[in-house]
């Protein structure tokens, strides 16, 4: 039997915590709170995910489809879901192919993907046909729902790790999250990236994995590319399934890039921007990137657990007496303006798929700024016109997004 101290202390793999979900919740809460506030990344074991093997096999089958079939399901400026191989991260093109799948607008997976009721802000799903991949859709949906259930469980534990909040008054928040989350699942394929590929396509300093699996920073002046450039996730939290034999995920921690080597049968979890705002900065949204590999292909799949589009993200209610005058003083300690998730998501998507130079970060919502960000005004306008129930069109909102037009 583990001692009390052992049960509340996670073990570590290459600096990052590994948390055993078979432990009692009271032991998990301080472990998860410490991991989220210190690292922003941790691995979980004994998570009871049942469909991982089938999902991994389905993901490999999908990316093996002929390119013309995948392109027939390509996402576009009015549909954020589907296949793509041209994403920009902070205006730099990533070295990967992807498929994005999200919650249907109707929240009913039994409806046809192109059913009018399934349209939402992010668009609609584009699965390959049953003839092309017979079991693919069912396998992906099963894995998606398992991720959603696990995410809510983890996020509740994260919230319970914030001792200053009134959990009784926040139950409605969790119910809204459970029934209205706007999560999506991304399937990634990273092809090998040779030195010639680096020379021809690069747009930054060389960062690549050698055949031995060790990583090097180039110093020959070339401009190769990353699998994904440094970024922070916009989610509440992200659950990542990654290959165990090709380690390319790196996290910026203690002023250096550190590689996460996955523990066998583990899932990797990280906190995102929405969690950082909701926790008023207690939990970190870590900067991370994905390296290219000279000889090995890599598959991974992050599940982004996101708020409902209409949710305003702000610090939760505090555990204080309503008559207590200190409530107003506590409100003054809030670091961020409320953030409308649907607006944040739409602008982030526009930055991912266009070269308009559109950018939005949580720093735009900091209260302690000399001049308020224009995003605060724009999100209120978007809220007033109720644009969340129809697919977001970059072309329709182009002038508004780049600041040349204040109306739609």
Protein backbone atom coordinates (compact mmCIF):
# COMPACT_ATOMS: atom_id res chain seq x y z
CA UNK A 1 0.00 0.00 0.00
CA UNK A 2 1.31 3.49 -0.81
CA UNK A 3 1.81 5.87 2.07
CA UNK A 4 -0.30 9.00 2.36
CA UNK A 5 2.61 11.07 1.07
CA UNK A 6 3.16 8.74 -1.89
CA UNK A 7 -0.52 8.83 -2.87
CA UNK A 8 -0.56 12.63 -3.15
CA UNK A 9 2.72 12.96 -5.01
CA UNK A 10 2.91 12.14 -8.73
CA UNK A 11 6.00 10.60 -10.24
CA UNK A 12 7.86 12.46 -12.96
CA UNK A 13 9.04 11.66 -16.47
CA UNK A 14 11.57 14.11 -17.91
CA UNK A 15 10.47 16.87 -15.49
CA UNK A 16 6.74 16.57 -16.17
CA UNK A 17 4.28 14.93 -13.74
CA UNK A 18 2.68 11.54 -14.46
CA UNK A 19 -0.66 11.25 -12.63
CA UNK A 20 -2.43 7.96 -11.91
CA UNK A 21 -6.19 8.43 -12.34
CA UNK A 22 -6.94 5.27 -10.37
CA UNK A 23 -6.16 7.20 -7.18
CA UNK A 24 -8.98 8.69 -5.08
CA UNK A 25 -10.16 12.11 -6.24
CA UNK A 26 -8.95 13.74 -3.02
CA UNK A 27 -5.41 12.63 -3.92
CA UNK A 28 -5.75 13.66 -7.57
CA UNK A 29 -6.91 17.23 -6.88
CA UNK A 30 -3.64 18.60 -5.40
CA UNK A 31 -1.55 16.71 -7.98
CA UNK A 32 -3.50 18.16 -10.90
CA UNK A 33 -3.65 21.66 -9.40
CA UNK A 34 0.13 21.64 -8.90
CA UNK A 35 0.76 20.36 -12.43
CA UNK A 36 -1.55 22.98 -13.98
CA UNK A 37 -0.13 25.89 -11.98
CA UNK A 38 3.52 24.91 -12.38
CA UNK A 39 3.99 23.08 -15.69
CA UNK A 40 0.73 23.34 -17.61
CA UNK A 41 1.51 19.82 -18.92
CA UNK A 42 1.14 16.39 -17.35
CA UNK A 43 0.59 12.80 -18.40
CA UNK A 44 -2.23 10.58 -17.12
CA UNK A 45 -2.24 6.82 -16.76
CA UNK A 46 -5.09 4.40 -15.94
CA UNK A 47 -7.50 6.67 -17.79
CA UNK A 48 -9.73 3.78 -18.97
CA UNK A 49 -9.97 4.98 -22.58
CA UNK A 50 -11.32 1.94 -24.44
CA UNK A 51 -11.08 2.96 -28.11
CA UNK A 52 -7.49 4.18 -28.50
CA UNK A 53 -6.16 1.25 -30.55
CA UNK A 54 -9.08 1.33 -32.99
CA UNK A 55 -8.83 5.10 -33.27
CA UNK A 56 -5.09 5.06 -33.98
CA UNK A 57 -5.61 2.47 -36.70
CA UNK A 58 -8.43 4.53 -38.23
CA UNK A 59 -6.26 7.64 -38.22
CA UNK A 60 -3.49 5.85 -40.15
CA UNK A 61 -6.06 4.58 -42.66
CA UNK A 62 -7.42 8.07 -43.19
CA UNK A 63 -4.12 9.71 -44.04
CA UNK A 64 -3.29 6.80 -46.37
CA UNK A 65 -6.25 7.75 -48.58
CA UNK A 66 -5.37 9.16 -52.02
CA UNK A 67 -4.72 12.88 -51.85
CA UNK A 68 -7.58 13.70 -54.23
CA UNK A 69 -10.07 12.04 -51.88
CA UNK A 70 -8.79 13.96 -48.87
CA UNK A 71 -8.88 17.23 -50.81
CA UNK A 72 -12.53 16.62 -51.67
CA UNK A 73 -13.22 17.14 -47.96
CA UNK A 74 -10.95 20.16 -47.56
CA UNK A 75 -11.92 22.86 -45.10
CA UNK A 76 -12.48 26.34 -46.49
CA UNK A 77 -12.99 29.90 -45.34
CA UNK A 78 -16.62 29.22 -44.34
CA UNK A 79 -16.06 25.79 -42.76
CA UNK A 80 -13.35 25.21 -40.15
CA UNK A 81 -13.86 21.44 -40.25
CA UNK A 82 -12.39 18.96 -42.69
CA UNK A 83 -9.00 18.08 -44.20
CA UNK A 84 -6.15 20.56 -44.63
CA UNK A 85 -2.39 20.66 -45.12
CA UNK A 86 -1.83 24.42 -45.19
CA UNK A 87 -2.41 25.69 -41.66
CA UNK A 88 -0.56 28.71 -40.35
CA UNK A 89 0.56 28.93 -36.73
CA UNK A 90 1.48 32.52 -35.90
CA UNK A 91 1.71 33.17 -39.65
CA UNK A 92 4.11 30.26 -40.28
CA UNK A 93 3.02 27.23 -42.29
CA UNK A 94 3.02 23.93 -40.40
CA UNK A 95 4.57 20.70 -41.72
CA UNK A 96 1.57 18.39 -41.34
CA UNK A 97 -1.72 17.10 -42.70
CA UNK A 98 -4.83 17.32 -40.53
CA UNK A 99 -8.48 16.45 -40.18
CA UNK A 100 -10.69 18.42 -37.78
CA UNK A 101 -13.95 16.98 -36.44
CA UNK A 102 -16.22 18.79 -33.98
CA UNK A 103 -19.47 18.56 -32.06
CA UNK A 104 -22.40 18.70 -34.52
CA UNK A 105 -24.53 21.80 -34.24
CA UNK A 106 -27.51 19.57 -33.38
CA UNK A 107 -25.34 17.64 -30.89
CA UNK A 108 -26.79 14.53 -32.53
CA UNK A 109 -24.19 12.34 -34.23
CA UNK A 110 -26.93 10.21 -35.83
CA UNK A 111 -27.89 13.06 -38.17
CA UNK A 112 -26.18 13.34 -41.56
CA UNK A 113 -23.12 15.59 -41.38
CA UNK A 114 -24.57 17.98 -43.97
CA UNK A 115 -27.95 18.23 -42.21
CA UNK A 116 -28.83 21.90 -41.86
CA UNK A 117 -29.24 21.44 -38.09
CA UNK A 118 -25.59 20.38 -37.81
CA UNK A 119 -24.18 23.73 -38.96
CA UNK A 120 -22.58 25.85 -36.26
CA UNK A 121 -19.95 28.57 -35.93
CA UNK A 122 -17.17 26.13 -36.92
CA UNK A 123 -19.18 24.79 -39.87
CA UNK A 124 -20.01 21.10 -40.28
CA UNK A 125 -18.10 17.82 -40.26
CA UNK A 126 -16.69 16.28 -43.42
CA UNK A 127 -16.09 12.56 -42.92
CA UNK A 128 -15.05 10.29 -45.80
CA UNK A 129 -17.86 8.13 -47.15
CA UNK A 130 -18.63 4.66 -45.83
CA UNK A 131 -17.38 3.27 -49.14
CA UNK A 132 -14.04 5.03 -48.70
CA UNK A 133 -13.53 4.13 -45.02
CA UNK A 134 -16.31 1.87 -43.68
CA UNK A 135 -15.80 2.18 -39.89
CA UNK A 136 -13.98 5.47 -39.71
CA UNK A 137 -16.81 7.77 -38.62
CA UNK A 138 -18.12 5.44 -35.91
CA UNK A 139 -14.61 4.92 -34.51
CA UNK A 140 -13.86 8.65 -34.41
CA UNK A 141 -17.20 9.48 -32.76
CA UNK A 142 -16.60 6.84 -30.08
CA UNK A 143 -13.14 8.22 -29.29
CA UNK A 144 -14.48 11.81 -29.37
CA UNK A 145 -17.16 11.09 -26.77
CA UNK A 146 -14.69 9.31 -24.49
CA UNK A 147 -12.44 12.38 -24.65
CA UNK A 148 -15.34 14.71 -23.83
CA UNK A 149 -16.27 12.67 -20.76
CA UNK A 150 -12.66 12.49 -19.55
CA UNK A 151 -12.17 16.23 -20.13
CA UNK A 152 -15.12 17.19 -17.98
CA UNK A 153 -13.87 14.89 -15.22
CA UNK A 154 -10.40 16.46 -15.34
CA UNK A 155 -11.72 20.01 -15.49
CA UNK A 156 -13.90 19.46 -12.42
CA UNK A 157 -10.81 18.28 -10.53
CA UNK A 158 -8.88 21.32 -11.76
CA UNK A 159 -11.65 23.58 -10.48
CA UNK A 160 -11.69 21.83 -7.10
CA UNK A 161 -7.99 22.59 -6.88
CA UNK A 162 -8.86 26.29 -6.80
CA UNK A 163 -9.72 26.55 -3.11
CA UNK A 164 -10.90 30.16 -3.26
CA UNK A 165 -13.96 29.56 -5.44
CA UNK A 166 -17.50 28.71 -4.42
CA UNK A 167 -18.11 25.34 -6.12
CA UNK A 168 -21.79 25.22 -5.18
CA UNK A 169 -22.50 28.42 -7.11
CA UNK A 170 -20.55 27.17 -10.13
CA UNK A 171 -22.49 23.96 -10.80
CA UNK A 172 -24.55 25.72 -13.48
CA UNK A 173 -21.28 26.55 -15.21
CA UNK A 174 -20.32 22.88 -15.40
CA UNK A 175 -23.76 21.88 -16.65
CA UNK A 176 -23.51 24.48 -19.41
CA UNK A 177 -20.07 23.19 -20.27
CA UNK A 178 -21.21 19.55 -20.30
CA UNK A 179 -24.17 20.12 -22.60
CA UNK A 180 -22.85 22.97 -24.74
CA UNK A 181 -19.09 22.54 -25.13
CA UNK A 182 -17.75 23.41 -28.61
CA UNK A 183 -14.89 20.91 -28.60
CA UNK A 184 -13.12 19.50 -31.60
CA UNK A 185 -10.77 16.62 -32.33
CA UNK A 186 -7.78 17.06 -34.61
CA UNK A 187 -5.97 14.18 -36.30
CA UNK A 188 -2.39 15.01 -37.32
CA UNK A 189 -0.01 13.33 -39.71
CA UNK A 190 3.58 14.64 -39.77
CA UNK A 191 5.50 13.31 -42.79
CA UNK A 192 9.29 12.96 -42.60
CA UNK A 193 10.98 16.30 -43.23
CA UNK A 194 14.34 15.91 -44.99
CA UNK A 195 17.09 18.48 -45.03
CA UNK A 196 16.12 19.38 -48.61
CA UNK A 197 12.54 19.96 -47.44
CA UNK A 198 13.90 22.21 -44.73
CA UNK A 199 15.90 24.24 -47.24
CA UNK A 200 13.03 24.63 -49.70
CA UNK A 201 10.12 25.26 -47.34
CA UNK A 202 11.55 26.60 -44.11
CA UNK A 203 10.60 29.85 -42.50
CA UNK A 204 12.53 29.88 -39.28
CA UNK A 205 15.65 28.61 -37.58
CA UNK A 206 16.42 24.92 -38.12
CA UNK A 207 14.84 22.62 -35.59
CA UNK A 208 14.66 18.97 -36.47
CA UNK A 209 14.90 15.46 -35.09
CA UNK A 210 17.85 13.31 -36.14
CA UNK A 211 17.57 9.64 -37.02
CA UNK A 212 18.57 8.71 -33.48
CA UNK A 213 15.67 10.70 -32.06
CA UNK A 214 17.84 13.45 -30.60
CA UNK A 215 17.12 17.04 -31.52
CA UNK A 216 19.38 19.74 -32.80
CA UNK A 217 19.17 23.44 -33.49
CA UNK A 218 20.67 24.26 -36.87
CA UNK A 219 23.45 26.81 -37.05
CA UNK A 220 24.11 26.86 -40.79
CA UNK A 221 21.81 29.76 -41.59
CA UNK A 222 19.12 27.64 -43.23
CA UNK A 223 15.43 28.26 -42.64
CA UNK A 224 13.62 24.98 -42.07
CA UNK A 225 10.14 24.52 -40.67
CA UNK A 226 8.62 23.12 -37.52
CA UNK A 227 5.83 20.57 -37.46
CA UNK A 228 3.89 23.22 -35.52
CA UNK A 229 5.34 26.61 -34.55
CA UNK A 230 5.34 27.72 -30.89
CA UNK A 231 1.80 28.38 -29.67
CA UNK A 232 -0.64 28.06 -26.80
CA UNK A 233 -3.91 26.17 -27.11
CA UNK A 234 -7.14 28.16 -26.95
CA UNK A 235 -9.00 25.40 -25.10
CA UNK A 236 -9.91 24.87 -21.45
CA UNK A 237 -7.72 21.80 -21.67
CA UNK A 238 -6.28 19.53 -24.37
CA UNK A 239 -5.97 15.74 -24.27
CA UNK A 240 -3.23 14.56 -26.59
CA UNK A 241 -2.73 11.07 -27.96
CA UNK A 242 0.76 10.78 -29.45
CA UNK A 243 3.07 8.12 -30.84
CA UNK A 244 5.24 6.43 -28.25
CA UNK A 245 8.19 5.91 -30.61
CA UNK A 246 8.67 9.39 -32.13
CA UNK A 247 9.01 12.15 -29.56
CA UNK A 248 8.55 15.58 -31.11
CA UNK A 249 6.44 17.58 -28.66
CA UNK A 250 8.39 20.22 -26.75
CA UNK A 251 7.31 22.60 -23.99
CA UNK A 252 8.94 25.88 -23.04
CA UNK A 253 9.75 25.41 -19.36
CA UNK A 254 12.39 27.05 -17.17
CA UNK A 255 13.66 29.10 -20.12
CA UNK A 256 14.35 26.14 -22.39
CA UNK A 257 12.58 23.72 -24.72
CA UNK A 258 11.96 20.35 -23.07
CA UNK A 259 10.79 17.23 -24.89
CA UNK A 260 7.87 15.25 -23.51
CA UNK A 261 8.57 11.52 -23.80
CA UNK A 262 5.22 9.76 -23.50
CA UNK A 263 4.82 7.05 -20.90
CA UNK A 264 3.39 3.80 -22.38
CA UNK A 265 -0.43 3.88 -22.52
CA UNK A 266 -0.53 7.44 -21.21
CA UNK A 267 -2.37 10.48 -22.52
CA UNK A 268 -0.80 13.93 -22.33
CA UNK A 269 -2.87 16.80 -20.92
CA UNK A 270 -2.22 20.51 -21.05
CA UNK A 271 -4.12 23.57 -19.93
CA UNK A 272 -5.16 26.20 -22.47
CA UNK A 273 -5.90 29.89 -22.76
CA UNK A 274 -9.51 29.60 -21.57
CA UNK A 275 -8.41 27.81 -18.41
CA UNK A 276 -5.81 30.48 -17.72
CA UNK A 277 -8.45 33.23 -17.94
CA UNK A 278 -11.02 31.25 -15.97
CA UNK A 279 -8.51 30.59 -13.18
CA UNK A 280 -7.43 34.25 -13.22
CA UNK A 281 -3.88 33.21 -14.08
CA UNK A 282 -3.50 30.47 -11.46
CA UNK A 283 -3.22 27.79 -14.14
CA UNK A 284 -0.73 28.24 -16.95
CA UNK A 285 -1.29 27.98 -20.71
CA UNK A 286 2.13 26.62 -21.71
CA UNK A 287 3.97 27.52 -24.89
CA UNK A 288 4.73 24.40 -26.94
CA UNK A 289 5.82 23.33 -30.40
CA UNK A 290 6.25 20.20 -32.53
CA UNK A 291 9.55 19.32 -34.17
CA UNK A 292 9.97 17.77 -37.59
CA UNK A 293 11.74 14.43 -38.03
CA UNK A 294 14.17 13.68 -40.84
CA UNK A 295 13.19 10.05 -41.36
CA UNK A 296 10.13 9.06 -39.31
CA UNK A 297 6.46 9.80 -39.84
CA UNK A 298 4.39 10.71 -36.79
CA UNK A 299 0.71 10.64 -35.89
CA UNK A 300 -0.96 12.46 -33.03
CA UNK A 301 -4.43 13.61 -32.05
CA UNK A 302 -5.26 16.49 -29.69
CA UNK A 303 -8.78 16.82 -28.35
CA UNK A 304 -9.51 20.48 -27.59
CA UNK A 305 -12.09 20.78 -24.82
CA UNK A 306 -13.64 24.18 -25.51
CA UNK A 307 -16.37 26.31 -23.90
CA UNK A 308 -19.72 26.90 -25.61
CA UNK A 309 -19.47 29.60 -28.28
CA UNK A 310 -21.76 31.91 -26.29
CA UNK A 311 -19.91 31.56 -22.99
CA UNK A 312 -18.21 34.57 -21.44
CA UNK A 313 -14.98 33.37 -19.82
CA UNK A 314 -14.08 35.13 -16.60
CA UNK A 315 -12.85 34.29 -13.11
CA UNK A 316 -15.38 32.16 -11.19
CA UNK A 317 -17.45 33.16 -8.21
CA UNK A 318 -15.52 33.45 -4.98
CA UNK A 319 -16.39 31.70 -1.73
CA UNK A 320 -17.57 34.83 0.09
CA UNK A 321 -20.65 36.02 1.90
CA UNK A 322 -22.82 38.08 -0.50
CA UNK A 323 -23.01 40.80 2.15
CA UNK A 324 -19.24 40.92 2.44
CA UNK A 325 -17.90 44.24 1.13
CA UNK A 326 -14.67 42.46 0.28
CA UNK A 327 -16.35 41.00 -2.82
CA UNK A 328 -15.77 44.21 -4.76
CA UNK A 329 -12.15 44.25 -3.66
CA UNK A 330 -11.75 40.68 -4.88
CA UNK A 331 -13.27 41.62 -8.24
CA UNK A 332 -10.60 44.28 -8.54
CA UNK A 333 -7.97 41.54 -8.44
CA UNK A 334 -9.24 40.04 -11.70
CA UNK A 335 -6.52 40.17 -14.33
CA UNK A 336 -8.67 39.75 -17.44
CA UNK A 337 -11.73 41.24 -19.07
CA UNK A 338 -14.48 38.70 -19.82
CA UNK A 339 -13.76 36.88 -23.08
CA UNK A 340 -16.47 35.72 -25.49
CA UNK A 341 -15.25 32.32 -26.65
CA UNK A 342 -17.08 32.21 -29.99
CA UNK A 343 -15.48 35.48 -31.04
CA UNK A 344 -12.04 34.36 -29.88
CA UNK A 345 -12.41 31.08 -31.77
CA UNK A 346 -13.55 32.79 -34.99
CA UNK A 347 -10.66 35.25 -35.02
CA UNK A 348 -8.14 32.52 -34.17
CA UNK A 349 -9.47 30.43 -37.10
CA UNK A 350 -9.12 33.41 -39.43
CA UNK A 351 -5.48 33.75 -38.37
CA UNK A 352 -4.86 30.03 -38.94
CA UNK A 353 -6.07 29.92 -42.53
CA UNK A 354 -5.26 33.35 -43.98
CA UNK A 355 -2.28 35.65 -44.32
CA UNK A 356 -4.27 38.73 -43.32
CA UNK A 357 -2.07 39.17 -40.28
CA UNK A 358 -5.06 38.69 -37.96
CA UNK A 359 -4.01 37.75 -34.45
CA UNK A 360 -5.74 37.40 -31.12
CA UNK A 361 -4.15 36.43 -27.80
CA UNK A 362 -5.23 36.35 -24.18
CA UNK A 363 -2.97 39.34 -23.59
CA UNK A 364 -5.56 41.40 -25.50
CA UNK A 365 -7.91 40.83 -22.55
CA UNK A 366 -5.58 41.97 -19.78
CA UNK A 367 -7.22 44.63 -17.65
CA UNK A 368 -3.93 46.35 -16.86
CA UNK A 369 -3.38 47.93 -20.28
CA UNK A 370 -2.93 51.58 -21.22
CA UNK A 371 -5.52 51.32 -23.98
CA UNK A 372 -8.21 48.61 -24.27
CA UNK A 373 -7.89 46.19 -27.17
CA UNK A 374 -10.28 46.62 -30.10
CA UNK A 375 -11.24 42.97 -29.58
CA UNK A 376 -13.28 43.97 -26.52
CA UNK A 377 -15.51 46.20 -28.64
CA UNK A 378 -15.66 43.79 -31.56
CA UNK A 379 -16.69 40.81 -29.44
CA UNK A 380 -19.60 42.78 -28.00
CA UNK A 381 -20.75 43.64 -31.52
CA UNK A 382 -20.53 39.99 -32.55
CA UNK A 383 -22.51 39.03 -29.46
CA UNK A 384 -25.25 41.50 -30.35
CA UNK A 385 -25.68 40.16 -33.90
CA UNK A 386 -25.82 36.54 -32.62
CA UNK A 387 -23.47 35.03 -35.19
CA UNK A 388 -22.87 31.73 -33.37
CA UNK A 389 -25.53 29.56 -35.01
CA UNK A 390 -24.25 29.81 -38.58
CA UNK A 391 -20.85 28.92 -40.06
CA UNK A 392 -18.34 31.72 -39.71
CA UNK A 393 -17.22 33.10 -43.07
CA UNK A 394 -13.84 34.83 -43.22
CA UNK A 395 -14.73 36.54 -46.51
CA UNK A 396 -18.00 37.89 -45.13
CA UNK A 397 -16.28 39.33 -42.07
CA UNK A 398 -12.96 40.25 -43.70
CA UNK A 399 -13.32 44.04 -43.44
CA UNK A 400 -14.61 43.79 -39.90
CA UNK A 401 -11.74 41.52 -38.86
CA UNK A 402 -9.01 43.76 -40.23
CA UNK A 403 -10.61 46.86 -38.76
CA UNK A 404 -11.78 48.64 -41.93
CA UNK A 405 -15.48 48.26 -41.25
CA UNK A 406 -17.31 48.50 -37.96
CA UNK A 407 -20.52 46.88 -39.16
CA UNK A 408 -21.60 43.75 -41.00
